[in-house]
Amino acid sequence: MERAARAFWLRSPEKGEIRAVGLPEPGPDEVLVRTLYSGVSRGTETLVFQGRVPENQYDVMRAPFQEGGFPAPVKYGYLNVGLVEDGPGGLIGRAVFSLYPHQTRFVVPADAVTVVPEAVPPGRAVLAGTVETAVNALWDAAPLVGDRIAVVGAGMVGCAVARLLAGVPGARVQLVDIDPDRASVAERLGVAFASPDRADGECDLVLHASATEAGLVRSLELLAHEGEVIDLSWYGDRRIGLPLGEAFHSRRLAIRSSQVGSVSPARRARRTHADRTALALGLLADPAFDALITGESDFEDLPGVLPRLASGELPALCHRITYG
């Protein structure tokens, strides 16, 4: 017998709706999951919502369980925590994280879910994808003891990166953002805060996550001689201009990208995607990450909530969606 579920779909750019969907019976190596929480990634998901995925990135930007295609209609999302209702005996009743879109129930292969550790509240576990991005960024950046580090852009990813960097012994870590309200978030994360014009320079390393041209330019300005920017931002269909004349070459500066779709080359030979996800979930035992969850709405309200998140009317880091 086919089971019923409800899913959020982007009908057309900036127009979302809830659709009824049918679910198959789970096979012997599959699980039926009832969603408890999902998270809206305000950066990538709002670009998708606005129809701003470049055509040459359609394949790269596909979410693991996406249905439909860009720009729309498409079912998109990748921060989901649910309860296993059917499947292999060892998983039934367990809270699990998966890269599934916003949907009340779903069936996926059992190896597509990761058990949430007992020490991690399910409501916090929606941040696993974001913390996994931060883990990959630190593998790429390879910060050293005593480094002078700035994180430019205090969104979900920047805040998660800053919290992980706070554990580097002797490091000077500063979270940089144009929004003064992020100062209280930085305090909860255990790092210093500064506006871009007051940020400390002479940095060995800058991790950029503001997704703005001004933020990337300022990141270069904050570097010490032979310093490096690790750019975590995704700019969608926008072109970015940088001052690569001036002192860029004489100071031997560097810019390098980091992207979560592939495990960092620094660990690829020894770590799988599953290893990285499990590590991220374990790190979420740290209650400081609760600072990244700044709002909550019911699933049925999602068609009205996403336009407000995309426009900035509803300010948020991670906006959590609850399921009845």
Short mmCIF file of C-alpha atoms in Angstrom, two decimals, residues 104-211:
data_model
loop_
_atom_site.label_atom_id
_atom_site.label_comp_id
_atom_site.label_asym_id
_atom_site.label_seq_id
_atom_site.Cartn_x
_atom_site.Cartn_y
_atom_site.Cartn_z
CA THR A 104 7.16 14.94 5.99
CA ARG A 105 8.20 11.31 5.28
CA PHE A 106 10.52 9.66 2.78
CA VAL A 107 12.18 6.39 1.80
CA VAL A 108 15.94 6.25 1.14
CA PRO A 109 18.71 3.63 1.18
CA ALA A 110 19.79 2.82 4.73
CA ASP A 111 23.35 3.89 3.96
CA ALA A 112 22.08 7.39 3.09
CA VAL A 113 21.27 8.18 6.74
CA THR A 114 23.65 8.76 9.65
CA VAL A 115 22.58 8.06 13.21
CA VAL A 116 22.51 11.16 15.41
CA PRO A 117 24.66 10.56 18.52
CA GLU A 118 22.82 10.38 21.84
CA ALA A 119 24.67 13.48 23.04
CA VAL A 120 23.28 15.61 20.17
CA PRO A 121 19.70 16.94 20.36
CA PRO A 122 17.84 16.19 17.09
CA GLY A 123 16.91 19.85 16.74
CA ARG A 124 20.59 20.82 16.68
CA ALA A 125 21.51 18.01 14.31
CA VAL A 126 20.00 19.93 11.36
CA LEU A 127 23.30 21.84 11.39
CA ALA A 128 25.26 18.71 10.41
CA GLY A 129 25.55 19.73 6.76
CA THR A 130 26.83 23.17 7.74
CA VAL A 131 29.36 21.84 10.25
CA GLU A 132 30.47 19.29 7.64
CA THR A 133 31.18 22.21 5.28
CA ALA A 134 33.20 23.84 8.07
CA VAL A 135 35.16 20.61 8.69
CA ASN A 136 36.05 20.42 5.00
CA ALA A 137 37.10 24.09 5.06
CA LEU A 138 39.49 23.48 7.95
CA TRP A 139 40.93 20.44 6.19
CA ASP A 140 41.54 22.70 3.18
CA ALA A 141 42.89 25.63 5.19
CA ALA A 142 45.10 23.62 7.58
CA PRO A 143 45.33 26.31 10.32
CA LEU A 144 48.40 26.14 12.54
CA VAL A 145 48.98 26.75 16.25
CA GLY A 146 49.16 30.48 16.93
CA ASP A 147 47.83 31.57 13.53
CA ARG A 148 46.19 34.97 13.11
CA ILE A 149 42.88 34.17 11.43
CA ALA A 150 39.85 36.12 10.26
CA VAL A 151 36.52 34.64 9.18
CA VAL A 152 34.79 37.17 6.94
CA GLY A 153 31.03 36.65 6.79
CA ALA A 154 29.05 35.60 9.86
CA GLY A 155 26.43 33.48 8.15
CA MET A 156 25.80 29.81 8.92
CA VAL A 157 29.04 28.56 7.39
CA GLY A 158 31.22 31.40 8.67
CA CYS A 159 29.92 30.96 12.21
CA ALA A 160 30.47 27.19 12.12
CA VAL A 161 34.02 27.71 10.83
CA ALA A 162 34.72 30.28 13.56
CA ARG A 163 33.59 27.87 16.28
CA LEU A 164 35.88 25.11 15.02
CA LEU A 165 38.80 27.56 14.72
CA ALA A 166 38.23 28.65 18.32
CA GLY A 167 39.73 25.30 19.33
CA VAL A 168 43.08 25.90 17.58
CA PRO A 169 45.63 26.48 20.39
CA GLY A 170 46.99 30.01 20.55
CA ALA A 171 45.11 31.18 17.47
CA ARG A 172 43.78 34.72 17.20
CA VAL A 173 40.34 34.22 15.65
CA GLN A 174 38.09 37.12 14.67
CA LEU A 175 34.63 36.88 13.09
CA VAL A 176 34.04 39.81 10.71
CA ASP A 177 30.64 41.00 9.49
CA ILE A 178 28.81 44.19 8.55
CA ASP A 179 25.91 43.32 10.88
CA PRO A 180 26.68 44.47 14.44
CA ASP A 181 24.06 42.04 15.79
CA ARG A 182 26.45 39.21 14.91
CA ALA A 183 28.66 40.34 17.82
CA SER A 184 26.42 38.51 20.27
CA VAL A 185 26.61 35.35 18.13
CA ALA A 186 30.42 35.60 18.07
CA GLU A 187 30.45 35.89 21.85
CA ARG A 188 28.41 32.67 22.15
CA LEU A 189 30.83 30.99 19.76
CA GLY A 190 33.83 32.05 21.86
CA VAL A 191 35.53 34.28 19.27
CA ALA A 192 36.16 38.00 18.86
CA PHE A 193 34.01 40.13 16.54
CA ALA A 194 34.75 43.17 14.38
CA SER A 195 33.16 45.18 11.61
CA PRO A 196 35.12 45.05 8.30
CA ASP A 197 36.71 48.48 8.83
CA ARG A 198 37.92 47.56 12.34
CA ALA A 199 39.12 44.01 11.70
CA ASP A 200 42.67 43.07 12.68
CA GLY A 201 45.03 42.70 9.73
CA GLU A 202 48.30 40.84 9.21
CA CYS A 203 46.38 37.56 9.06
CA ASP A 204 48.10 34.32 8.16
CA LEU A 205 44.77 32.96 6.97
CA VAL A 206 41.37 34.38 6.07
CA LEU A 207 38.34 32.19 5.46
CA HIS A 208 35.79 34.09 3.39
CA ALA A 209 32.09 33.21 3.61
CA SER A 210 30.17 36.43 2.96
CA ALA A 211 29.32 35.64 -0.71
#
